[in-house]
Amino acid sequence: MEVDGKYIVGLRHSKLRDTSISVFSSVISAFIGLIVGFLLMLFAMIFTNGANAFAGLGIMFAGPFNGTYVALEFGNMIFYSVPIIFTGLSITLAYKTGLFNIGAPGQFFMGTLGCLLVALNINTVGNRFLGILVWILAIIVGLIFGMIWGSLAGLLKAFFGINEVIASIMLNWISANIVTWVFSLNSSIINSDAGKSGYLIKTAQTGNFSPSLGLDQLFSGGTSKSYLDIGIIFAILMCVIVWVLLNKTTIGYSMKACGSNREAAKYAGINDKKNIIFAMTFAGGLAALGGCFYFLNPNIEFAFNSAYQNLPAWGFNGIPVAFLANCHPLGVLVSALFVRYLNSSGTYLPVAGYNQYFADIIIAVIIYLSGFTRFFKERIDRFVLRREEKRAQASKEIEGVVAEVTSKKEPNAFVKFFINAKDYVVHLFNKIFKREKKTSENEVVVEKKEETEGGDK
Amino acid sequence: MSENYIIEMRNIRKEFPGIIANDNITLGLKKGEIHALLGENGAGKSTLMSILFGLYQPDQGSIFYNGKEVKIRNPNDATALKIGMVHQHFKLVEVFTVLDNIILGAEDSKFGFVTKKAARKKVEDLMERYHLHVDLDKRIDEISVGMQQRTEILKMLYRDCEILIFDEPTAVLTPQEIDELIKIIKNMAKEGKSILFISHKLNEIMSVSDVCTVLRKGKYIGTIKTSETTTTELAKMMVGRNVSFKVDKTKANPKEVIFKVKNLCVLDKTTKKNVVNNVSFEVRKGEIVAIAGIDGNGQSELVKAITGLDHSTSGTIEFNGVDITKKSIKERIELGMSHIPEDRHKHGLVLDFNLSENFVIQRYRNNEFSKLRRIFINFAARDKYAERLIDEYDVRSAEGISTVTRSMSGGNQQKAIVARELDRPHNFLLAVQPTRGLDVGAIESIHKKIIKDRDNGYGVLLVSLELDEVLNLADTIYVIYDGELVGKFENDNIAPEELGLYMAGGKRMDLEENKEE
């Protein structure tokens, strides 16, 4: 819809306020998600014996705090968020270029293949220095494998116009089969311990594992250490790098231009094909790093035998992580931790009589409702704008001069945002409860009253 | 009080977030009257008519029908009140016949089968009565735009509409078709229909309407009898200042050839027909060459071939002495080609980018706007540049350089594109419909800038569907018809009607340029 008319001059948005509104809307959405999840739990009470929805919700909220050793739980929570940070970043980067990288699972697999082939076939037990060198080599090989795999979808899209979603889905399954096939030929790295079948050995056995930098010790409890290692540092670093790439560099600029309007980018002489290939290659590399850092941990083993049947959930989970963060690279870090936070309560849910997978349902609900973020953002934006307009008018009337509205002198946008946020909640509250009472005649009166209430501090 | 108005809109106010589109607007329409609604882009004309047609609800104010207050909640309510609207972009089913389109939604049926006999009779009567002939059995995609518009009008008449709203009806028509349309509209008014006519073209308003209401920036400026006013006065009411229609320009002083097209052909892959057929022309430095023609005669394809957005099948394009036929868009830009594109949303802007980002879209990697070996964006330089362009080209927006272009009005989007293309270092300007959908004020300023470009010694190629624009700006005019150049004129005292004949394919001359060497 094209809106024509007059712009109200002076009502500039500050960037900080915009960001705060976005964050606030996400929080509202997530919160509503939790409420809906809670309702589901209430509903499930009918079927579950001795279930208690309040206790269940409490467990969901508590996340890692449920465990006896909170630090240990936190360490593992962070460790398990590493792969989805990387795949989330992969999805984010591609999405900004207008591509939907559903190929993250395949790229994740190729990264795993590359790094484990190196890390498990060279034995450096006893020589930690050599072990680190091999570890670095393993990551580089995994990265290259993933980048090649990502670039395939990019090349197909750029030169033959094949939709990257279809190409990536195919490539996912091809990679899944390659992984199983290659590892099954490489019998020296298959774990042949009694009772084990279909697993590879752990990197702990060859000495080429990720350094923990004492993080595992830091997050430990009782006699056990957490799995946390250097991966999270690389993950954070990568979030920053992707953010800088997208927002501060010329490459990021051209990628975003292609993403939001490929025709206009072409018109301006930007090589759209190059951008597509680059984005898919980089995205492939990111997803592959997720696989590398996950499986190079000394405690994790890879079930190669069933790989061809199941694509790794780590790859697909990057999608909700990215979209929960509204495809913001730094947000991906937060949303991945948030998802793992809720997920870590899963094992404790049976205490309240719920299946452990109930956590997944609630996460799914939250992610689904995160789609409403925009809905809330629009409403809050409109609400704030109206208020400022009204204030501007009020100050005009009082002082009899044209008010220089907020635009330039907005030093404390953050404080302001909280006032606005509070007022919006009050406004919503009023709306919900007043609506029930209203009759058709005094509809207008009630509306007016609400607004004045909202307008007062 | 209401002196037998058939429809009256009183104190209408409509706000959109951040914008007051209509602010206390009052409009009265008498039976049998042709009432024009005049205003700049973004003055709120379309919003007001959308309210009358039930597409929007007013925040304040009321609508009276024959003195009784009515609520129009949706277009069905409007139809029930016998209000009909011809939209700027027609709402027709392309693969249906004219008759099917007319009766669609109001068809008679017998045992569940559509019966068209009575409908055909009624439509034929209407055609006779209003002198509005269309071939009822042709499909919409087989008939011209003018005929499609007639179909739309018949659609309203078939539903016995008494109040007819026309939203910028002449934008897509040739001069001959416009004359026809004006005749039809006058005829309908004579038969007692009441007509609301939205336009920002003053000449049309003067020739067709009885009364004219002027809006400016959402506000009601006044209602005036057209017989008692002049175009100058109307323009002043609309823009709020004096406007000159004729752009002053000195005689062209053309120098050497900068741009040369030779025997250019573009083949349409689906129809296997040349949509651009053997086109040859030259543009010299310091002159404006215009290509006039009715929409869809190969202009878009020609422009795409020139800019590199699409490939040509044969022929050559020479620019600054370099054969650029096979060169990339980037290389053409680097050689000094500026291009104001036809479709500002598709090609002109990345709508989700803000103004400052859009201003450097061709030059984001230049040393000027980047740093550290062109890796990082130089935000400070970019923003400073954007501030300057906004000032110099009067691009109005809510949030200055950080305004997301999607939220801007069409006119200001266009101004932003023009600013970027004219300010970029260039020596040849390809302007396609540079003032599409703009109001007189903005048109004036853009025309001046294009002429300044010419006077700076740049070559200008203007492709426009607006005959006025072509006549105002061009030094040499080519007429394109069905993919071929069919006429060449030096621009001194050409009759528009004569050009119209060439544009419609009624006449052609043999151009030397077309001859094979």
Short mmCIF file of N, CA, C and O in Angstrom, two decimals, chain A residues 1-13 18 244 246-254 256-258 260-271 274-275 382 385-386 389 393, chain B residues 15-21 42 46-47 56 217 219 309 329-330 333 339 341 345-347 349-350 352-353 357 360-362 364-365 370 374-377 379 398-399 407-410 420-421:
data_model
loop_
_atom_site.label_atom_id
_atom_site.label_comp_id
_atom_site.label_asym_id
_atom_site.label_seq_id
_atom_site.Cartn_x
_atom_site.Cartn_y
_atom_site.Cartn_z
N MET A 1 0.85 -1.19 0.00
CA MET A 1 0.00 0.00 0.00
C MET A 1 0.88 1.24 0.00
O MET A 1 1.82 1.35 0.76
N GLU A 2 0.55 2.15 -0.81
CA GLU A 2 1.31 3.39 -0.83
C GLU A 2 0.55 4.43 -0.04
O GLU A 2 -0.58 4.77 -0.35
N VAL A 3 1.17 4.91 0.98
CA VAL A 3 0.51 5.91 1.80
C VAL A 3 0.94 7.27 1.32
O VAL A 3 2.13 7.57 1.24
N ASP A 4 -0.01 8.08 0.96
CA ASP A 4 0.40 9.41 0.58
C ASP A 4 -0.05 10.38 1.65
O ASP A 4 -0.97 10.14 2.39
N GLY A 5 0.59 11.47 1.72
CA GLY A 5 0.22 12.43 2.74
C GLY A 5 1.44 13.09 3.31
O GLY A 5 2.52 13.03 2.75
N LYS A 6 1.25 13.70 4.43
CA LYS A 6 2.31 14.55 4.96
C LYS A 6 3.09 13.82 6.04
O LYS A 6 2.54 13.07 6.82
N TYR A 7 4.36 14.00 6.01
CA TYR A 7 5.18 13.40 7.04
C TYR A 7 5.28 14.36 8.21
O TYR A 7 5.41 15.56 8.04
N ILE A 8 5.22 13.83 9.37
CA ILE A 8 5.36 14.69 10.52
C ILE A 8 6.84 14.87 10.79
O ILE A 8 7.56 13.93 11.09
N VAL A 9 7.26 16.08 10.61
CA VAL A 9 8.70 16.33 10.71
C VAL A 9 9.09 16.39 12.16
O VAL A 9 8.35 16.85 13.01
N GLY A 10 10.25 15.90 12.46
CA GLY A 10 10.75 16.03 13.81
C GLY A 10 10.68 14.73 14.58
O GLY A 10 11.44 14.52 15.51
N LEU A 11 9.79 13.84 14.19
CA LEU A 11 9.69 12.59 14.93
C LEU A 11 10.70 11.59 14.38
O LEU A 11 10.36 10.66 13.68
N ARG A 12 11.95 11.82 14.67
CA ARG A 12 12.96 10.91 14.17
C ARG A 12 13.10 9.73 15.09
O ARG A 12 12.95 9.84 16.30
N HIS A 13 13.42 8.61 14.51
CA HIS A 13 13.67 7.45 15.34
C HIS A 13 15.14 7.43 15.70
O HIS A 13 15.98 7.63 14.87
N ASP A 18 14.90 2.18 18.40
CA ASP A 18 14.41 1.15 17.50
C ASP A 18 14.83 -0.24 17.96
O ASP A 18 14.05 -1.17 17.99
N VAL A 244 30.24 -7.66 11.66
CA VAL A 244 31.07 -6.64 11.01
C VAL A 244 30.96 -6.78 9.49
O VAL A 244 30.77 -5.80 8.77
N LEU A 246 28.59 -7.97 7.67
CA LEU A 246 27.30 -7.55 7.11
C LEU A 246 27.08 -6.05 7.24
O LEU A 246 26.47 -5.43 6.37
N ASN A 247 27.57 -5.46 8.33
CA ASN A 247 27.19 -4.07 8.59
C ASN A 247 28.25 -3.04 8.28
O ASN A 247 27.94 -1.87 8.11
N LYS A 248 29.50 -3.46 8.26
CA LYS A 248 30.56 -2.46 8.15
C LYS A 248 31.34 -2.55 6.84
O LYS A 248 32.13 -1.66 6.54
N THR A 249 31.20 -3.61 6.11
CA THR A 249 32.08 -3.77 4.95
C THR A 249 31.32 -3.57 3.64
O THR A 249 30.10 -3.67 3.58
N THR A 250 32.10 -3.31 2.61
CA THR A 250 31.50 -3.12 1.28
C THR A 250 30.93 -4.44 0.75
O THR A 250 29.93 -4.45 0.06
N ILE A 251 31.59 -5.55 1.12
CA ILE A 251 31.07 -6.85 0.67
C ILE A 251 29.69 -7.08 1.28
O ILE A 251 28.75 -7.49 0.60
N GLY A 252 29.58 -6.79 2.59
CA GLY A 252 28.30 -6.94 3.26
C GLY A 252 27.23 -6.07 2.62
O GLY A 252 26.09 -6.49 2.41
N TYR A 253 27.63 -4.86 2.26
CA TYR A 253 26.69 -3.94 1.60
C TYR A 253 26.17 -4.55 0.31
O TYR A 253 24.96 -4.58 0.07
N SER A 254 27.08 -5.06 -0.51
CA SER A 254 26.62 -5.59 -1.80
C SER A 254 25.80 -6.86 -1.59
O SER A 254 24.84 -7.12 -2.33
N LYS A 256 23.84 -7.48 0.97
CA LYS A 256 22.50 -7.09 1.40
C LYS A 256 21.70 -6.46 0.26
O LYS A 256 20.50 -6.67 0.15
N ALA A 257 22.40 -5.71 -0.59
CA ALA A 257 21.71 -5.11 -1.74
C ALA A 257 21.14 -6.22 -2.62
O ALA A 257 19.99 -6.16 -3.04
N CYS A 258 21.94 -7.25 -2.89
CA CYS A 258 21.45 -8.37 -3.70
C CYS A 258 20.30 -9.06 -2.99
O CYS A 258 19.35 -9.50 -3.62
N SER A 260 18.09 -7.82 -0.80
CA SER A 260 16.78 -7.18 -0.73
C SER A 260 16.24 -6.78 -2.09
O SER A 260 15.04 -6.66 -2.24
N ASN A 261 17.09 -6.57 -3.08
CA ASN A 261 16.55 -6.28 -4.41
C ASN A 261 17.60 -6.63 -5.45
O ASN A 261 18.44 -5.82 -5.80
N ARG A 262 17.52 -7.86 -5.93
CA ARG A 262 18.55 -8.35 -6.84
C ARG A 262 18.57 -7.54 -8.13
O ARG A 262 19.62 -7.26 -8.68
N GLU A 263 17.39 -7.14 -8.59
CA GLU A 263 17.31 -6.37 -9.84
C GLU A 263 18.01 -5.02 -9.68
O GLU A 263 18.74 -4.59 -10.57
N ALA A 264 17.75 -4.36 -8.54
CA ALA A 264 18.35 -3.05 -8.33
C ALA A 264 19.86 -3.18 -8.20
O ALA A 264 20.61 -2.33 -8.68
N ALA A 265 20.31 -4.25 -7.57
CA ALA A 265 21.74 -4.47 -7.42
C ALA A 265 22.38 -4.65 -8.80
O ALA A 265 23.42 -4.08 -9.11
N LYS A 266 21.70 -5.41 -9.64
CA LYS A 266 22.19 -5.64 -10.99
C LYS A 266 22.25 -4.33 -11.76
O LYS A 266 23.24 -4.02 -12.43
N TYR A 267 21.21 -3.55 -11.63
CA TYR A 267 21.13 -2.25 -12.29
C TYR A 267 22.31 -1.38 -11.91
O TYR A 267 22.84 -0.63 -12.72
N ALA A 268 22.74 -1.50 -10.63
CA ALA A 268 23.82 -0.65 -10.16
C ALA A 268 25.19 -1.24 -10.47
O ALA A 268 26.21 -0.71 -10.03
N GLY A 269 25.21 -2.32 -11.23
CA GLY A 269 26.48 -2.88 -11.64
C GLY A 269 27.10 -3.84 -10.63
O GLY A 269 28.25 -4.21 -10.76
N ILE A 270 26.33 -4.22 -9.62
CA ILE A 270 26.84 -5.19 -8.65
C ILE A 270 26.71 -6.58 -9.25
O ILE A 270 25.69 -6.92 -9.84
N ASN A 271 27.77 -7.38 -9.12
CA ASN A 271 27.75 -8.72 -9.68
C ASN A 271 26.95 -9.64 -8.77
O ASN A 271 27.44 -10.15 -7.77
N LYS A 274 28.27 -13.34 -8.34
CA LYS A 274 29.42 -13.46 -7.46
C LYS A 274 28.96 -13.42 -6.00
O LYS A 274 29.43 -14.20 -5.17
N ASN A 275 28.03 -12.52 -5.72
CA ASN A 275 27.55 -12.39 -4.36
C ASN A 275 26.84 -13.64 -3.86
O ASN A 275 27.01 -14.04 -2.72
N ARG A 382 3.65 2.33 16.62
CA ARG A 382 2.53 3.23 16.39
C ARG A 382 2.13 3.93 17.69
O ARG A 382 1.90 5.12 17.73
N LEU A 385 4.66 6.54 18.63
CA LEU A 385 4.55 7.68 17.73
C LEU A 385 3.37 8.58 18.10
O LEU A 385 3.49 9.79 18.19
N ARG A 386 2.23 7.94 18.36
CA ARG A 386 1.03 8.70 18.75
C ARG A 386 1.27 9.51 20.00
O ARG A 386 0.88 10.66 20.12
N GLU A 389 3.47 12.43 19.33
CA GLU A 389 2.69 13.42 18.61
C GLU A 389 1.84 14.24 19.58
O GLU A 389 1.79 15.45 19.53
N GLN A 393 1.95 18.11 20.52
CA GLN A 393 0.81 19.01 20.42
C GLN A 393 0.57 19.72 21.74
O GLN A 393 0.35 20.93 21.79
N GLU B 15 -5.62 9.41 9.11
CA GLU B 15 -4.21 9.39 9.47
C GLU B 15 -3.63 8.02 9.21
O GLU B 15 -4.29 7.01 9.43
N PHE B 16 -2.41 8.00 8.74
CA PHE B 16 -1.64 6.77 8.74
C PHE B 16 -0.50 7.00 9.71
O PHE B 16 -0.18 8.14 10.01
N PRO B 17 0.13 5.93 10.18
CA PRO B 17 1.19 6.14 11.16
C PRO B 17 2.21 7.16 10.65
O PRO B 17 2.84 6.98 9.62
N GLY B 18 2.32 8.27 11.36
CA GLY B 18 3.32 9.26 11.00
C GLY B 18 2.88 10.24 9.93
O GLY B 18 3.61 11.15 9.58
N ILE B 19 1.69 10.04 9.39
CA ILE B 19 1.27 10.86 8.26
C ILE B 19 -0.19 11.24 8.44
O ILE B 19 -1.00 10.39 8.81
N ILE B 20 -0.51 12.50 8.17
CA ILE B 20 -1.93 12.85 8.08
C ILE B 20 -2.24 12.94 6.59
O ILE B 20 -1.82 13.88 5.92
N ALA B 21 -2.94 11.96 6.08
CA ALA B 21 -3.18 11.91 4.64
C ALA B 21 -4.30 12.86 4.25
O ALA B 21 -4.26 13.50 3.20
N GLY B 42 1.02 12.77 -3.27
CA GLY B 42 0.99 12.73 -1.82
C GLY B 42 0.13 13.81 -1.21
O GLY B 42 0.25 14.11 -0.04
N SER B 46 -5.86 10.25 -3.66
CA SER B 46 -6.22 8.84 -3.75
C SER B 46 -6.80 8.34 -2.44
O SER B 46 -7.73 7.54 -2.43
N THR B 47 -6.25 8.83 -1.32
CA THR B 47 -6.76 8.41 -0.02
C THR B 47 -8.22 8.82 0.11
O THR B 47 -9.07 8.04 0.53
N TYR B 56 -10.82 2.55 2.67
CA TYR B 56 -10.37 2.97 4.00
C TYR B 56 -11.55 3.54 4.76
O TYR B 56 -12.51 4.01 4.18
N LYS B 217 -0.87 18.73 0.45
CA LYS B 217 -0.31 18.10 1.64
C LYS B 217 -1.39 17.68 2.63
O LYS B 217 -1.31 17.95 3.82
N LYS B 219 -4.29 18.84 3.04
CA LYS B 219 -5.22 19.88 3.48
C LYS B 219 -6.10 20.36 2.33
O LYS B 219 -5.72 20.30 1.17
N LEU B 309 21.10 -4.40 -18.98
CA LEU B 309 20.26 -5.26 -18.13
C LEU B 309 19.81 -6.50 -18.88
O LEU B 309 19.49 -7.52 -18.31
N ILE B 329 27.27 -4.23 -17.10
CA ILE B 329 26.63 -3.01 -16.59
C ILE B 329 27.66 -2.15 -15.89
O ILE B 329 27.72 -0.94 -16.06
N LYS B 330 28.51 -2.79 -15.11
CA LYS B 330 29.51 -2.06 -14.35
C LYS B 330 30.43 -1.27 -15.28
O LYS B 330 30.74 -0.12 -15.02
N ILE B 333 28.71 1.71 -16.59
CA ILE B 333 28.63 2.76 -15.58
C ILE B 333 29.97 3.47 -15.47
O ILE B 333 30.04 4.70 -15.42
N HIS B 339 21.69 6.41 -15.45
CA HIS B 339 20.43 5.84 -15.92
C HIS B 339 19.34 6.07 -14.88
O HIS B 339 19.44 5.58 -13.76
N PRO B 341 15.98 4.90 -14.08
CA PRO B 341 15.23 3.76 -14.60
C PRO B 341 13.73 4.01 -14.63
O PRO B 341 13.21 4.89 -13.93
N HIS B 345 10.87 1.11 -8.27
CA HIS B 345 10.88 0.11 -7.21
C HIS B 345 11.69 -1.11 -7.60
O HIS B 345 12.36 -1.70 -6.79
N LYS B 346 11.58 -1.47 -8.88
CA LYS B 346 12.29 -2.67 -9.30
C LYS B 346 13.79 -2.40 -9.43
O LYS B 346 14.60 -3.15 -8.93
N HIS B 347 14.13 -1.33 -10.14
CA HIS B 347 15.54 -1.09 -10.42
C HIS B 347 16.14 0.08 -9.66
O HIS B 347 17.31 0.07 -9.32
N LEU B 349 15.72 1.61 -6.65
CA LEU B 349 16.06 1.68 -5.23
C LEU B 349 16.06 0.29 -4.62
O LEU B 349 15.32 -0.58 -5.04
N VAL B 350 16.91 0.13 -3.62
CA VAL B 350 16.75 -1.01 -2.73
C VAL B 350 15.86 -0.48 -1.61
O VAL B 350 16.29 0.28 -0.78
N ASP B 352 14.55 -1.47 1.02
CA ASP B 352 14.82 -1.69 2.45
C ASP B 352 16.07 -0.97 2.92
O ASP B 352 16.40 -0.99 4.10
N PHE B 353 16.79 -0.35 1.99
CA PHE B 353 17.95 0.44 2.38
C PHE B 353 17.50 1.86 2.68
O PHE B 353 16.49 2.32 2.15
N GLU B 357 22.31 4.81 2.05
CA GLU B 357 22.81 3.59 1.40
C GLU B 357 22.46 3.58 -0.07
O GLU B 357 23.24 3.13 -0.91
N VAL B 360 24.71 5.59 -2.77
CA VAL B 360 26.04 5.17 -3.22
C VAL B 360 26.02 3.79 -3.88
O VAL B 360 27.05 3.16 -4.03
N ILE B 361 24.83 3.36 -4.29
CA ILE B 361 24.73 1.96 -4.72
C ILE B 361 25.67 1.60 -5.86
O ILE B 361 26.16 0.48 -5.92
N GLN B 362 25.99 2.54 -6.73
CA GLN B 362 26.96 2.22 -7.78
C GLN B 362 28.39 2.45 -7.31
O GLN B 362 29.33 1.99 -7.93
N TYR B 364 29.68 2.28 -3.94
CA TYR B 364 30.01 1.93 -2.55
C TYR B 364 31.45 1.47 -2.39
O TYR B 364 32.00 1.53 -1.31
N ARG B 365 32.06 1.01 -3.49
CA ARG B 365 33.43 0.53 -3.37
C ARG B 365 34.46 1.56 -3.83
O ARG B 365 35.65 1.27 -3.85
N SER B 370 34.76 4.33 0.74
CA SER B 370 35.23 3.16 1.47
C SER B 370 36.62 3.47 2.03
O SER B 370 37.24 4.46 1.67
N ARG B 374 39.30 -0.54 0.38
CA ARG B 374 37.92 -0.72 -0.10
C ARG B 374 37.17 -1.83 0.63
O ARG B 374 36.16 -2.34 0.14
N ILE B 375 37.68 -2.24 1.78
CA ILE B 375 37.00 -3.33 2.49
C ILE B 375 35.88 -2.76 3.35
O ILE B 375 34.77 -3.30 3.37
N PHE B 376 36.16 -1.67 4.04
CA PHE B 376 35.16 -1.15 4.96
C PHE B 376 34.43 0.06 4.39
O PHE B 376 34.96 0.79 3.57
N ILE B 377 33.20 0.22 4.84
CA ILE B 377 32.40 1.35 4.40
C ILE B 377 32.85 2.60 5.15
O ILE B 377 33.07 2.55 6.36
N PHE B 379 31.46 5.37 6.60
CA PHE B 379 30.12 5.88 6.94
C PHE B 379 30.07 7.40 6.96
O PHE B 379 29.11 8.01 6.51
N ALA B 398 11.00 11.63 6.32
CA ALA B 398 10.70 11.79 7.74
C ALA B 398 11.95 11.80 8.59
O ALA B 398 12.03 12.49 9.59
N GLU B 399 12.94 11.01 8.20
CA GLU B 399 14.08 10.83 9.09
C GLU B 399 15.40 11.15 8.42
O GLU B 399 16.43 10.56 8.74
N SER B 407 9.50 3.80 2.97
CA SER B 407 8.49 4.61 3.65
C SER B 407 8.29 5.97 3.00
O SER B 407 7.48 6.76 3.45
N MET B 408 9.04 6.27 1.93
CA MET B 408 8.92 7.59 1.33
C MET B 408 7.83 7.61 0.26
O MET B 408 7.45 6.58 -0.28
N SER B 409 7.36 8.82 -0.05
CA SER B 409 6.35 8.92 -1.10
C SER B 409 7.02 8.72 -2.45
O SER B 409 8.23 8.92 -2.60
N GLY B 410 6.23 8.30 -3.43
CA GLY B 410 6.77 7.99 -4.75
C GLY B 410 7.55 9.15 -5.35
O GLY B 410 8.60 8.96 -5.95
N ARG B 420 20.76 10.97 -7.32
CA ARG B 420 21.90 10.07 -7.42
C ARG B 420 22.47 10.03 -8.82
O ARG B 420 23.68 10.12 -9.03
N GLU B 421 21.57 9.92 -9.81
CA GLU B 421 22.05 9.74 -11.17
C GLU B 421 22.66 11.01 -11.74
O GLU B 421 23.60 10.96 -12.53
#
